[in-house]
Coordinates of C-alpha atoms in Angstrom, one line a residue:
M2 CA 22.9 -95.4 55.7
G3 CA 24.2 -98.5 54.0
R4 CA 27.4 -100.5 54.5
P5 CA 30.8 -98.9 54.8
G6 CA 32.9 -99.4 51.8
V7 CA 35.7 -98.6 49.4
R8 CA 34.9 -98.5 45.7
D9 CA 37.0 -98.6 42.6
G10 CA 35.0 -97.3 39.7
P11 CA 34.8 -98.5 36.1
G12 CA 38.0 -98.1 34.2
S13 CA 40.1 -97.5 37.2
Q14 CA 42.9 -99.8 36.1
G15 CA 46.0 -98.0 35.1
W16 CA 44.8 -94.8 36.7
A17 CA 48.0 -93.8 38.5
A18 CA 47.7 -91.2 41.2
S19 CA 50.2 -88.6 42.4
I20 CA 50.0 -85.5 44.4
T21 CA 50.7 -82.0 43.3
G22 CA 51.4 -79.0 45.4
R23 CA 50.3 -80.2 48.9
G24 CA 51.4 -78.4 52.0
R25 CA 54.4 -79.3 54.0
P26 CA 55.3 -79.3 57.7
A27 CA 56.2 -76.5 60.0
R28 CA 58.4 -75.8 63.0
W29 CA 58.5 -74.9 66.6
S30 CA 61.1 -76.4 68.9
S31 CA 59.8 -76.9 72.4
A32 CA 61.7 -79.2 74.7
S33 CA 58.7 -79.6 76.9
W34 CA 56.4 -80.9 74.1
L35 CA 59.1 -83.2 72.8
A36 CA 60.0 -84.6 76.2
T37 CA 56.4 -85.1 77.3
F38 CA 55.3 -86.9 74.2
A39 CA 58.5 -89.0 74.0
L40 CA 57.6 -90.4 77.4
L41 CA 53.9 -91.0 76.6
L42 CA 54.1 -92.7 73.3
P43 CA 55.7 -96.1 72.2
A44 CA 57.7 -96.5 69.1
C45 CA 55.9 -97.6 66.0
G46 CA 58.8 -98.0 63.5
P47 CA 58.6 -98.7 59.8
G48 CA 58.2 -102.4 60.4
A49 CA 58.8 -105.1 57.8
E50 CA 56.0 -106.9 56.0
G51 CA 54.3 -109.2 58.5
S52 CA 55.5 -107.3 61.5
P53 CA 52.9 -106.6 64.2
A54 CA 50.8 -103.6 64.1
R55 CA 50.2 -101.7 67.3
D56 CA 46.7 -100.6 68.2
H57 CA 46.5 -98.1 71.0
S58 CA 42.8 -97.5 71.0
R59 CA 42.0 -100.0 73.8
P60 CA 43.2 -100.7 77.3
P61 CA 45.4 -103.8 77.8
A62 CA 43.8 -107.2 77.8
P63 CA 45.1 -110.8 77.4
T64 CA 43.8 -110.9 73.9
V65 CA 42.6 -108.1 71.6
A66 CA 40.1 -108.8 68.8
P67 CA 41.1 -107.3 65.4
T68 CA 39.4 -104.1 64.4
V69 CA 37.0 -104.8 61.5
G70 CA 37.5 -102.3 58.7
P71 CA 35.1 -101.2 56.0
T72 CA 33.7 -103.6 53.4
V73 CA 35.5 -103.3 50.2
A74 CA 33.8 -103.2 46.8
L75 CA 36.0 -103.6 43.8
R76 CA 34.9 -103.1 40.2
A77 CA 37.1 -103.7 37.1
A78 CA 36.2 -102.3 33.7
G79 CA 33.5 -104.4 32.2
A80 CA 33.4 -106.7 35.2
P81 CA 30.7 -107.3 37.8
E82 CA 31.1 -105.8 41.2
L83 CA 32.9 -108.1 43.7
A84 CA 32.5 -107.7 47.4
A85 CA 35.0 -108.8 50.0
A86 CA 35.4 -108.1 53.7
N87 CA 38.6 -106.3 54.6
R88 CA 40.1 -106.1 58.0
V89 CA 42.5 -103.7 59.6
A90 CA 45.8 -105.5 60.4
E91 CA 45.3 -107.6 63.5
P92 CA 47.2 -106.0 66.5
R93 CA 49.7 -108.0 68.5
S94 CA 51.9 -107.0 71.4
V95 CA 49.5 -104.2 72.2
Q96 CA 50.9 -101.6 74.6
W97 CA 48.5 -99.2 76.4
V98 CA 49.9 -95.7 77.1
A99 CA 48.7 -92.9 79.3
L100 CA 47.7 -90.2 76.9
T101 CA 45.5 -87.2 77.5
P102 CA 42.0 -88.6 78.4
A103 CA 39.3 -87.6 75.9
T104 CA 36.3 -85.9 77.2
R105 CA 33.2 -87.8 76.2
I106 CA 30.7 -85.5 74.5
E107 CA 27.3 -87.0 74.3
E108 CA 26.1 -84.5 71.7
P109 CA 26.7 -83.9 68.9
A110 CA 27.6 -87.5 68.0
Y111 CA 30.2 -86.5 65.5
L112 CA 32.4 -85.3 68.4
R113 CA 32.1 -88.4 70.5
V114 CA 35.4 -90.2 71.2
E115 CA 35.8 -93.8 72.4
G116 CA 39.0 -94.5 74.3
R117 CA 41.9 -92.1 74.6
R118 CA 43.5 -89.6 72.3
G119 CA 46.9 -90.2 70.6
L120 CA 48.2 -92.9 68.3
R121 CA 45.7 -95.7 67.9
L122 CA 47.2 -97.8 65.1
C123 CA 50.4 -98.1 63.2
A124 CA 50.6 -101.0 60.8
P125 CA 52.8 -102.2 58.0
G126 CA 52.0 -100.5 54.7
C127 CA 51.7 -96.9 55.9
F128 CA 53.7 -94.1 54.2
E129 CA 56.6 -93.1 56.4
G130 CA 57.0 -89.5 57.3
Y131 CA 55.7 -86.8 59.6
T132 CA 52.2 -85.4 59.8
L133 CA 51.8 -81.6 59.9
I134 CA 48.8 -80.3 61.8
A135 CA 47.6 -76.9 63.1
P136 CA 44.8 -77.3 65.7
L137 CA 42.1 -74.6 65.2
R138 CA 42.1 -73.8 69.0
S139 CA 45.9 -73.3 69.2
T140 CA 48.6 -70.8 68.4
S141 CA 51.1 -73.7 67.7
V142 CA 51.7 -75.9 64.7
F143 CA 53.0 -79.5 65.2
L144 CA 55.0 -82.0 63.2
V145 CA 54.0 -85.4 64.5
D146 CA 56.1 -88.6 63.7
M147 CA 54.7 -92.0 62.9
D148 CA 54.6 -92.9 66.6
G149 CA 52.3 -90.0 67.4
R150 CA 55.1 -88.0 69.1
V151 CA 55.8 -84.3 68.5
A152 CA 59.0 -84.1 66.5
H153 CA 58.9 -80.4 66.0
A154 CA 56.6 -77.5 66.7
W155 CA 56.2 -73.8 66.0
S156 CA 54.7 -71.2 68.3
S157 CA 53.0 -67.9 67.3
E158 CA 51.2 -65.0 68.8
H159 CA 48.2 -65.7 66.5
V160 CA 45.6 -68.4 66.4
N161 CA 45.6 -70.9 63.5
S162 CA 42.8 -70.4 61.0
G163 CA 43.5 -72.9 58.3
P164 CA 46.2 -74.7 56.4
V165 CA 49.9 -74.8 56.9
L166 CA 52.6 -75.7 54.4
L167 CA 56.3 -76.6 54.7
T168 CA 58.6 -75.1 52.0
D169 CA 61.7 -76.7 50.5
E170 CA 63.7 -74.1 52.6
G171 CA 62.2 -75.5 55.8
H172 CA 60.0 -72.5 56.3
L173 CA 56.4 -72.7 57.5
L174 CA 53.6 -70.9 55.7
R175 CA 50.5 -70.5 57.7
A176 CA 47.1 -68.8 57.8
S177 CA 46.1 -67.1 61.1
L178 CA 43.3 -65.1 62.6
V179 CA 42.9 -61.3 62.6
E180 CA 40.6 -60.8 65.6
D181 CA 39.2 -57.3 65.1
N182 CA 37.6 -57.5 61.6
P183 CA 34.7 -55.0 61.5
R184 CA 32.4 -57.2 59.4
F185 CA 33.4 -60.7 58.6
R186 CA 33.1 -63.7 61.0
G187 CA 32.4 -67.4 60.9
G188 CA 34.2 -70.7 60.4
G189 CA 37.4 -70.4 58.3
M190 CA 37.8 -66.7 59.2
G191 CA 41.5 -65.7 58.7
G192 CA 42.9 -62.4 57.5
R193 CA 46.7 -63.0 57.8
L194 CA 49.4 -65.1 56.0
E195 CA 52.7 -65.7 57.6
E196 CA 56.1 -67.3 56.8
L197 CA 58.1 -68.6 59.8
G198 CA 61.6 -69.9 59.9
W199 CA 62.4 -73.3 61.3
D200 CA 63.2 -71.6 64.6
G201 CA 59.9 -69.8 64.7
E202 CA 61.1 -66.3 63.6
V203 CA 58.5 -64.4 61.6
L204 CA 60.1 -63.9 58.2
W205 CA 57.1 -62.4 56.5
S206 CA 53.5 -61.3 57.3
W207 CA 50.7 -59.9 55.2
E208 CA 47.2 -59.0 56.1
L209 CA 44.0 -58.6 54.1
A210 CA 41.4 -58.0 56.8
S211 CA 39.2 -55.0 56.1
A212 CA 35.4 -54.4 56.2
Q213 CA 35.5 -54.8 52.4
R214 CA 37.7 -57.9 51.9
T215 CA 39.3 -60.5 54.2
L216 CA 41.2 -63.7 53.7
H217 CA 39.6 -67.0 54.8
H218 CA 40.0 -70.7 54.7
D219 CA 42.7 -71.8 52.2
F220 CA 45.8 -70.8 50.3
K221 CA 48.4 -72.5 48.1
R222 CA 52.0 -71.6 47.1
L223 CA 52.5 -71.3 43.4
P224 CA 55.7 -72.4 41.6
N225 CA 56.8 -68.8 41.2
G226 CA 56.7 -68.3 45.0
N227 CA 53.5 -66.2 45.0
L228 CA 50.5 -67.3 47.2
L229 CA 47.0 -67.9 45.9
A230 CA 44.4 -67.4 48.5
I231 CA 40.6 -67.2 49.0
A232 CA 39.0 -64.0 50.2
W233 CA 35.5 -62.7 51.0
E234 CA 34.4 -59.5 49.2
H235 CA 31.4 -57.6 50.6
H236 CA 28.7 -56.1 48.4
G237 CA 25.8 -54.2 50.0
P238 CA 22.1 -55.1 49.6
E239 CA 21.5 -52.6 46.8
A240 CA 24.3 -54.1 44.8
A241 CA 23.0 -57.7 45.4
F242 CA 19.5 -56.6 44.3
A243 CA 20.8 -54.9 41.2
R244 CA 22.5 -58.1 40.2
G245 CA 19.3 -60.1 40.4
R246 CA 19.3 -61.6 43.9
A247 CA 15.8 -62.4 45.1
A248 CA 14.9 -59.7 47.7
D249 CA 13.6 -62.2 50.3
F250 CA 17.1 -63.6 50.4
I251 CA 19.2 -60.5 50.8
P252 CA 20.6 -60.0 54.4
R253 CA 20.3 -56.4 55.5
D254 CA 24.1 -56.0 55.4
G255 CA 24.4 -57.5 51.9
L256 CA 26.2 -60.6 50.6
W257 CA 29.8 -61.9 50.8
F258 CA 31.1 -63.0 47.4
D259 CA 34.2 -65.2 47.2
M260 CA 37.3 -64.1 45.2
L261 CA 40.8 -65.3 44.6
V262 CA 43.9 -63.1 45.2
E263 CA 47.5 -63.9 44.1
V264 CA 49.9 -62.0 46.3
R265 CA 53.7 -61.6 45.8
P266 CA 55.3 -61.5 49.2
Q267 CA 57.3 -58.4 50.0
P268 CA 59.1 -59.2 53.3
P269 CA 59.1 -58.4 56.1
R270 CA 55.5 -57.1 56.1
G271 CA 53.9 -56.5 52.8
G272 CA 52.6 -58.0 49.6
R273 CA 51.6 -57.0 46.2
V274 CA 48.4 -58.4 44.7
V275 CA 49.3 -59.4 41.1
W276 CA 46.1 -61.2 40.0
T277 CA 42.5 -61.5 41.1
W278 CA 39.4 -63.4 40.2
R279 CA 36.0 -62.4 41.5
S280 CA 32.8 -64.5 41.6
F281 CA 30.9 -61.2 41.5
D282 CA 32.0 -60.8 37.8
H283 CA 30.5 -64.1 36.7
L284 CA 26.8 -64.2 37.7
V285 CA 23.6 -65.1 36.0
Q286 CA 20.0 -64.5 37.2
D287 CA 16.5 -65.2 35.9
E288 CA 14.7 -63.3 38.7
R289 CA 14.3 -59.8 37.1
P290 CA 14.6 -59.1 33.3
G291 CA 15.5 -55.5 33.9
A292 CA 18.5 -56.3 36.2
L293 CA 22.1 -57.1 35.1
D294 CA 23.1 -60.6 34.0
F295 CA 19.6 -61.7 33.1
G296 CA 19.4 -65.1 31.4
R297 CA 18.6 -68.8 32.0
P298 CA 21.3 -70.5 34.1
A299 CA 21.1 -73.5 31.7
D300 CA 22.1 -71.2 28.9
H301 CA 25.2 -69.9 30.8
P302 CA 26.7 -72.9 32.6
G303 CA 30.0 -71.1 33.1
R304 CA 28.3 -68.5 35.2
I305 CA 27.1 -68.6 38.8
D306 CA 23.4 -68.4 39.5
I307 CA 23.1 -65.7 42.2
N308 CA 19.9 -67.5 43.6
A309 CA 21.3 -71.0 43.5
D310 CA 21.8 -71.3 47.2
H311 CA 18.0 -71.0 47.9
R312 CA 16.4 -72.0 44.6
F313 CA 15.9 -75.6 45.5
A314 CA 15.1 -75.1 49.2
A315 CA 11.9 -77.0 50.1
R316 CA 9.2 -75.3 52.2
E317 CA 9.6 -77.0 55.6
S318 CA 7.2 -78.1 58.2
E319 CA 7.1 -76.6 61.7
A320 CA 8.8 -79.7 63.1
E321 CA 11.5 -79.7 60.4
G322 CA 12.1 -76.0 61.2
R323 CA 12.6 -76.7 64.8
E324 CA 15.1 -79.5 64.0
R325 CA 16.9 -77.3 61.5
H326 CA 17.2 -74.4 64.0
S327 CA 18.6 -76.8 66.6
R328 CA 21.2 -78.3 64.3
E329 CA 22.2 -74.9 62.8
G330 CA 22.4 -73.4 66.3
A331 CA 24.9 -76.0 67.3
M332 CA 26.9 -75.3 64.1
A333 CA 26.7 -71.5 64.6
A334 CA 28.2 -72.0 68.1
L335 CA 31.1 -73.6 66.4
G336 CA 31.5 -70.7 64.0
Y337 CA 29.7 -72.1 60.9
G338 CA 27.0 -70.2 59.2
S339 CA 26.4 -66.4 59.5
F340 CA 24.5 -66.4 62.7
P341 CA 20.9 -66.1 61.4
A342 CA 18.2 -63.9 62.7
E343 CA 14.6 -63.7 61.6
S344 CA 14.7 -59.9 61.5
S345 CA 17.9 -59.6 59.5
R346 CA 16.5 -59.5 56.0
W347 CA 17.1 -56.5 53.8
D348 CA 13.5 -56.0 53.0
D349 CA 12.7 -55.8 56.7
S350 CA 15.2 -53.0 57.0
R351 CA 13.7 -51.2 54.1
S352 CA 10.3 -51.4 55.8
G353 CA 11.6 -49.6 58.8
S354 CA 12.6 -52.3 61.2
S355 CA 15.6 -51.7 63.4
R356 CA 19.0 -52.4 61.8
G357 CA 20.9 -55.4 63.1
D358 CA 24.4 -56.7 62.6
Q359 CA 23.7 -60.2 61.6
G360 CA 25.1 -61.8 58.5
G361 CA 22.2 -64.1 57.6
G362 CA 18.5 -64.7 58.2
S363 CA 15.4 -66.6 57.0
S364 CA 13.1 -65.8 54.2
A365 CA 9.4 -65.4 54.6
A366 CA 9.0 -69.0 53.5
G367 CA 11.3 -70.1 56.4
E368 CA 14.4 -71.1 54.4
R369 CA 17.8 -70.5 55.9
F370 CA 20.2 -68.2 54.0
D371 CA 23.6 -66.7 54.6
A372 CA 25.5 -63.6 53.7
D373 CA 28.3 -66.1 53.0
W374 CA 26.2 -67.7 50.3
L375 CA 29.1 -69.5 48.4
H376 CA 31.5 -70.4 51.3
A377 CA 34.5 -71.3 49.3
N378 CA 36.6 -73.4 51.6
G379 CA 39.4 -75.1 49.6
L380 CA 41.5 -74.6 46.5
D381 CA 44.4 -76.3 44.6
Y382 CA 46.6 -75.4 41.6
L383 CA 47.6 -77.5 38.6
P384 CA 50.8 -76.1 37.1
E385 CA 50.7 -78.4 34.1
E386 CA 47.7 -76.6 32.8
D387 CA 47.7 -73.4 34.8
L388 CA 44.3 -74.3 36.3
I389 CA 42.7 -73.7 39.7
V390 CA 40.1 -75.9 41.4
L391 CA 37.9 -74.1 44.0
S392 CA 35.3 -75.6 46.4
A393 CA 32.0 -73.7 46.7
S394 CA 30.7 -75.6 49.8
H395 CA 27.3 -73.9 50.2
L396 CA 26.5 -74.8 46.5
S397 CA 27.9 -78.3 46.9
E398 CA 30.1 -77.8 43.9
V399 CA 33.8 -77.7 42.8
W400 CA 34.8 -75.3 40.1
V401 CA 37.7 -75.1 37.7
I402 CA 39.0 -71.6 36.8
D403 CA 41.6 -70.5 34.2
H404 CA 44.6 -68.9 35.8
S405 CA 46.2 -68.0 32.4
T406 CA 44.1 -64.9 32.2
T407 CA 45.1 -61.4 33.0
T408 CA 43.2 -59.7 35.9
A409 CA 41.3 -57.7 33.3
D410 CA 40.4 -60.9 31.3
A411 CA 39.4 -62.7 34.5
A412 CA 36.6 -60.2 34.9
T413 CA 35.1 -61.1 31.5
S414 CA 34.1 -64.1 29.5
R415 CA 36.9 -63.8 27.0
G416 CA 40.7 -64.3 27.1
G417 CA 43.0 -66.8 28.6
R418 CA 44.1 -70.1 27.1
F419 CA 40.6 -71.4 26.6
D420 CA 39.1 -68.0 25.7
R421 CA 36.6 -68.2 28.5
G422 CA 38.0 -65.5 30.6
G423 CA 37.0 -65.9 34.2
D424 CA 33.9 -68.0 33.5
L425 CA 33.9 -71.5 35.0
L426 CA 35.6 -74.0 32.8
F427 CA 34.1 -76.9 34.6
R428 CA 31.9 -77.6 37.6
H429 CA 30.9 -80.8 39.4
G430 CA 28.7 -81.7 42.4
A431 CA 25.2 -80.2 41.8
A432 CA 24.3 -80.1 38.1
R433 CA 20.9 -78.5 39.0
N434 CA 22.7 -75.3 39.9
H435 CA 23.3 -74.7 36.2
G436 CA 20.2 -76.2 34.8
A437 CA 21.7 -79.5 33.6
P438 CA 19.4 -82.4 33.0
A439 CA 20.5 -84.6 35.9
S440 CA 19.4 -86.0 39.3
P441 CA 17.7 -83.3 41.4
E442 CA 19.9 -84.2 44.3
P443 CA 23.6 -83.1 44.5
E444 CA 26.5 -85.6 44.3
L445 CA 28.5 -83.6 46.8
Y446 CA 27.3 -82.3 50.2
F447 CA 29.2 -79.3 51.7
Q448 CA 32.6 -80.7 50.5
H449 CA 36.1 -79.5 51.3
D450 CA 39.7 -79.8 50.0
P451 CA 39.6 -80.6 46.3
T452 CA 43.1 -81.5 45.1
W453 CA 44.5 -82.3 41.7
I454 CA 45.6 -85.9 40.8
L455 CA 47.7 -86.7 37.8
G456 CA 46.6 -89.6 35.6
A457 CA 48.7 -92.4 34.1
R458 CA 49.1 -90.5 30.8
R459 CA 49.9 -86.9 30.0
G460 CA 46.8 -84.8 29.9
E461 CA 44.8 -87.1 32.2
Y462 CA 43.7 -85.4 35.4
G463 CA 41.5 -86.2 38.4
L464 CA 40.4 -84.7 41.7
L465 CA 40.4 -86.0 45.2
V466 CA 37.5 -84.4 47.1
F467 CA 36.5 -84.7 50.8
D468 CA 32.7 -84.9 50.7
N469 CA 31.5 -84.0 54.2
G470 CA 28.0 -85.4 53.7
T471 CA 26.2 -82.7 55.7
R472 CA 22.4 -82.9 55.2
R473 CA 22.9 -85.9 52.9
P474 CA 19.4 -87.5 52.3
G475 CA 19.0 -90.8 54.1
G476 CA 21.7 -90.1 56.6
E477 CA 24.8 -88.0 57.1
F478 CA 28.2 -89.6 56.6
S479 CA 31.5 -88.4 55.0
R480 CA 33.4 -90.0 52.2
V481 CA 36.4 -89.3 50.0
L482 CA 36.0 -89.4 46.2
E483 CA 38.5 -89.7 43.4
L484 CA 37.1 -88.2 40.3
R485 CA 38.4 -88.6 36.7
L486 CA 37.8 -85.4 34.8
P487 CA 36.7 -85.1 31.1
F488 CA 39.6 -83.0 30.0
D489 CA 41.6 -82.6 26.7
S490 CA 44.2 -80.0 26.1
A491 CA 42.6 -78.7 22.9
H492 CA 39.0 -78.2 24.2
G493 CA 39.3 -78.2 27.9
F494 CA 36.3 -79.5 29.7
A495 CA 33.6 -78.7 27.1
D496 CA 31.0 -81.2 26.2
P497 CA 31.6 -82.5 22.7
S498 CA 28.0 -81.6 21.9
G499 CA 28.9 -78.0 22.6
R500 CA 26.4 -77.7 25.5
G501 CA 27.7 -77.5 29.1
F502 CA 30.5 -79.6 30.4
G503 CA 31.6 -83.2 30.1
S504 CA 30.9 -85.6 33.0
A505 CA 33.3 -86.6 35.7
S506 CA 33.4 -90.2 36.8
T507 CA 34.1 -91.7 40.2
V508 CA 37.0 -94.1 40.0
W509 CA 37.6 -94.7 43.8
S510 CA 35.8 -93.8 47.0
Y511 CA 36.1 -94.5 50.7
Q512 CA 33.3 -94.3 53.3
D513 CA 32.5 -95.8 56.7
P514 CA 29.1 -94.5 57.6
E515 CA 29.1 -95.8 61.2
R516 CA 32.4 -94.3 62.2
F517 CA 33.4 -91.5 59.7
F518 CA 31.5 -88.2 59.6
T519 CA 32.5 -84.6 60.1
P520 CA 29.9 -81.9 59.2
F521 CA 32.5 -79.2 58.8
V522 CA 36.3 -79.1 58.0
G523 CA 38.2 -82.1 56.9
G524 CA 40.5 -83.1 54.0
A525 CA 42.2 -85.9 52.1
E526 CA 45.6 -86.3 50.6
R527 CA 46.8 -88.9 48.1
L528 CA 50.2 -90.1 49.3
P529 CA 53.1 -91.2 47.0
N530 CA 52.6 -94.9 47.7
G531 CA 48.9 -94.7 46.6
N532 CA 47.4 -94.6 50.1
T533 CA 45.1 -91.8 51.2
L534 CA 45.6 -89.7 54.3
I535 CA 42.2 -88.6 55.7
C536 CA 41.5 -85.9 58.2
E537 CA 38.1 -86.2 60.0
G538 CA 38.3 -82.6 61.1
A539 CA 35.7 -82.0 63.8
R540 CA 36.8 -84.9 66.0
G541 CA 40.5 -84.4 65.2
R542 CA 41.0 -87.9 63.8
I543 CA 43.7 -88.5 61.1
F544 CA 43.9 -92.0 59.5
E545 CA 45.6 -93.5 56.5
V546 CA 43.9 -96.1 54.2
T547 CA 45.2 -98.2 51.4
R548 CA 43.6 -98.5 48.0
S549 CA 41.6 -101.5 49.2
G550 CA 40.4 -99.6 52.3
Q551 CA 42.6 -101.0 55.0
V552 CA 43.3 -98.6 57.8
V553 CA 47.1 -98.7 58.4
W554 CA 47.6 -95.6 60.6
D555 CA 45.1 -94.0 63.0
F556 CA 45.8 -91.0 65.2
L557 CA 43.3 -89.1 67.4
N558 CA 44.7 -85.6 67.9
P559 CA 45.4 -84.8 71.6
L560 CA 47.0 -81.3 70.8
G561 CA 45.3 -77.9 70.8
G562 CA 42.8 -76.2 73.1
D563 CA 45.4 -73.7 74.4
A564 CA 43.7 -70.8 72.7
E565 CA 40.4 -69.3 73.8
P566 CA 37.6 -69.4 71.3
S567 CA 37.1 -66.2 69.3
A568 CA 33.8 -64.4 69.0
K569 CA 34.6 -64.1 65.3
T570 CA 34.9 -67.8 64.6
G571 CA 32.6 -69.4 67.1
R572 CA 33.9 -72.3 69.2
P573 CA 35.6 -75.0 67.3
P574 CA 36.3 -78.2 69.4
A575 CA 39.6 -78.1 71.3
H576 CA 41.3 -80.7 69.1
A577 CA 39.6 -79.9 65.7
L578 CA 41.8 -79.7 62.6
F579 CA 41.3 -77.9 59.3
R580 CA 43.5 -80.4 57.5
A581 CA 46.5 -82.7 57.9
T582 CA 49.5 -83.2 55.6
R583 CA 52.0 -86.1 55.5
I584 CA 55.6 -84.9 55.0
P585 CA 58.0 -87.4 53.4
R586 CA 61.1 -88.2 55.4
D587 CA 63.2 -87.1 52.5
H588 CA 61.5 -83.7 52.1
P589 CA 64.1 -81.0 51.4
G590 CA 62.8 -78.8 54.2
L591 CA 63.7 -81.5 56.7
A592 CA 67.2 -82.1 55.5
G593 CA 69.7 -81.8 58.4
R594 CA 66.8 -80.9 60.8
L595 CA 65.2 -84.2 61.8

C-alpha cells in the first residue's frame, strides 16, 4: 500500500487555510459523567514549547520508546520532492490510567484496537479547546476537554444519527433518528433535527421522515439561521425507467435520489422549507433515445448520469463475487448499503416473482447496486460565494451547487449567479462519470465530509475532503486531501476552453496506510492554527496532526454503546463517530459556562 505520508503539493506556499461554518459543541450536564472521567484521566494542560507530551496508549514501563509517525513528503513549487522522517513527540513522565478496556475485535481489521480507550497522546502544538462528539450508538452528546475528560454532556430521548453543532448562543443543534420510517433505512438514516439548550431542554424539533422523503446524514446552519440538510427522495421503478435507468439496475421498489432542503425553524415544533434542490431534476442518460434526458454524459458535464453507479462495474469472477458478498454482508450488518437480495430487481417483479421489500440487489451480470445509488453523506456552505459543496459517496465525487437560485430555477439549467440553475457548477473525484478524458480510476473512494477552505487571497478557495479509500485498488486506506479549486468570480469553475470544468490540484494530504482506515463515516476539520483534526469514524479514533504530519493529540473514544442498534440503521460499532469538531476555548457559546 506504500509508505504513510504527508504531502504538500506544488504551489502550496502562501496557501493559508481557515475554516468556515463548522459545527460547535453541545451540552448535557451529568455529574456522574464528569466525576467518573475526572477521576480516570490525568491532566494534559496546554504545555509550553518543549514540555513533555503524555502518551496514554501503553502500560507503564521504565522507558517508553517514541511513537514513530508517518513519513513526511514536502514539495515546494518548482522544487524536487524531499523526504524526511517525522516522529510524534517523544513521551516522558508517562502515566497509565484505568480507562474502559477496549474489546479486541479480530475481524474486521479496521475495528481492531490496541491498548485501552481514552486519551492516548497530548503534546505541545495542539489547538486548545473542547472536542464535540455524538457517538452513533448513544442518545448523549459529549464535550471532551484536552485531557479526554467529559466537560459537558447532553442527554436526549433519541439516538444520534449524524453531526452536532454548537451555536453562538450555547445551544446544541443535532440530527437524530426517527425509528419508524416505512421505507428508508441504512447508514446515516435520520429524520429529525433538534435544537437543545445548554441544560438539555428541547427548544425546537422538526421532522422530515415519510415514505417519500427523509433527512439523512448531514446538515449545516446558514448565516440567516436556516438549516441546510440532505434528504432522500423516493421515485418508483417506472419513474426511474422513464428517466433512462438501465432496467437491470432498478430495484423493485425504485431508487432514492438525494436532494437538499433549506428549512426555516418555527419553534417549538415546526419548520418551513424555503428552498430545495433535487438531483432528480439534473439527470442525463444514453441508455434509451426515447426516454427523457437523453444525451452523452460528456456533452452534459453539469448533469448526473443516472447509470454512473454501475457503468464501470467489471464482470466479476465467482471468487471475487464471494469475497464481495462477504465484505458487503459485514457492511450491511453495520447499516451500510441497501441490504441486497438477488430477487429484488424490478424486472424480476415485472416477470411475476414475489414482491420483496429490499432496497437493492444484483444485476444479471452479478454487479451490486443500491436503491441509495448516490448516497450523499456530507455538505458545507460557502457564504462568500453562496455555494454548496455536496459529497456523492457512491459515485466517489464531490459536487458544487449554486445556492443563489430560486427553487424554481434550481430545477432547471438556467438562473442564479452563474446562469446554470441547479446543474453542477463543479465536480471532482471520478472524471469518468461525466465522460472527461482522464484516468479510468477515481481519485476519491467513497469519501465523506467536504469542507470549504479560504485561500490566502480573496476569491481563492479550496476543499478539505476525507477520502475513506473503500475499495481502493492496491489496498484500502484512508487519507485527508486539501484541494485547491479552479475558481474565479467571473466564470466560476468553467474550463477556459469552454468544455467541462477546470481541474482541482492537491496541495496537501495526510495518510498512514498501516494505521489509518475507516471504510465508512469519518471527517476532517482544518483548525485555526493550521493543524487538522481527523476522525477515524468506525474505530472512534480522533487525532490532530500538524502540517508536517506530526500527531499532537490522539483520543480513542470510550463513550457510547448505551443505545441498542436499530433495525433501520444496522449495527454501528459501540464507539463509532460520524464526525468530531474542535470548539475553541473562546467560542461565544462557552462564555460563562466552562
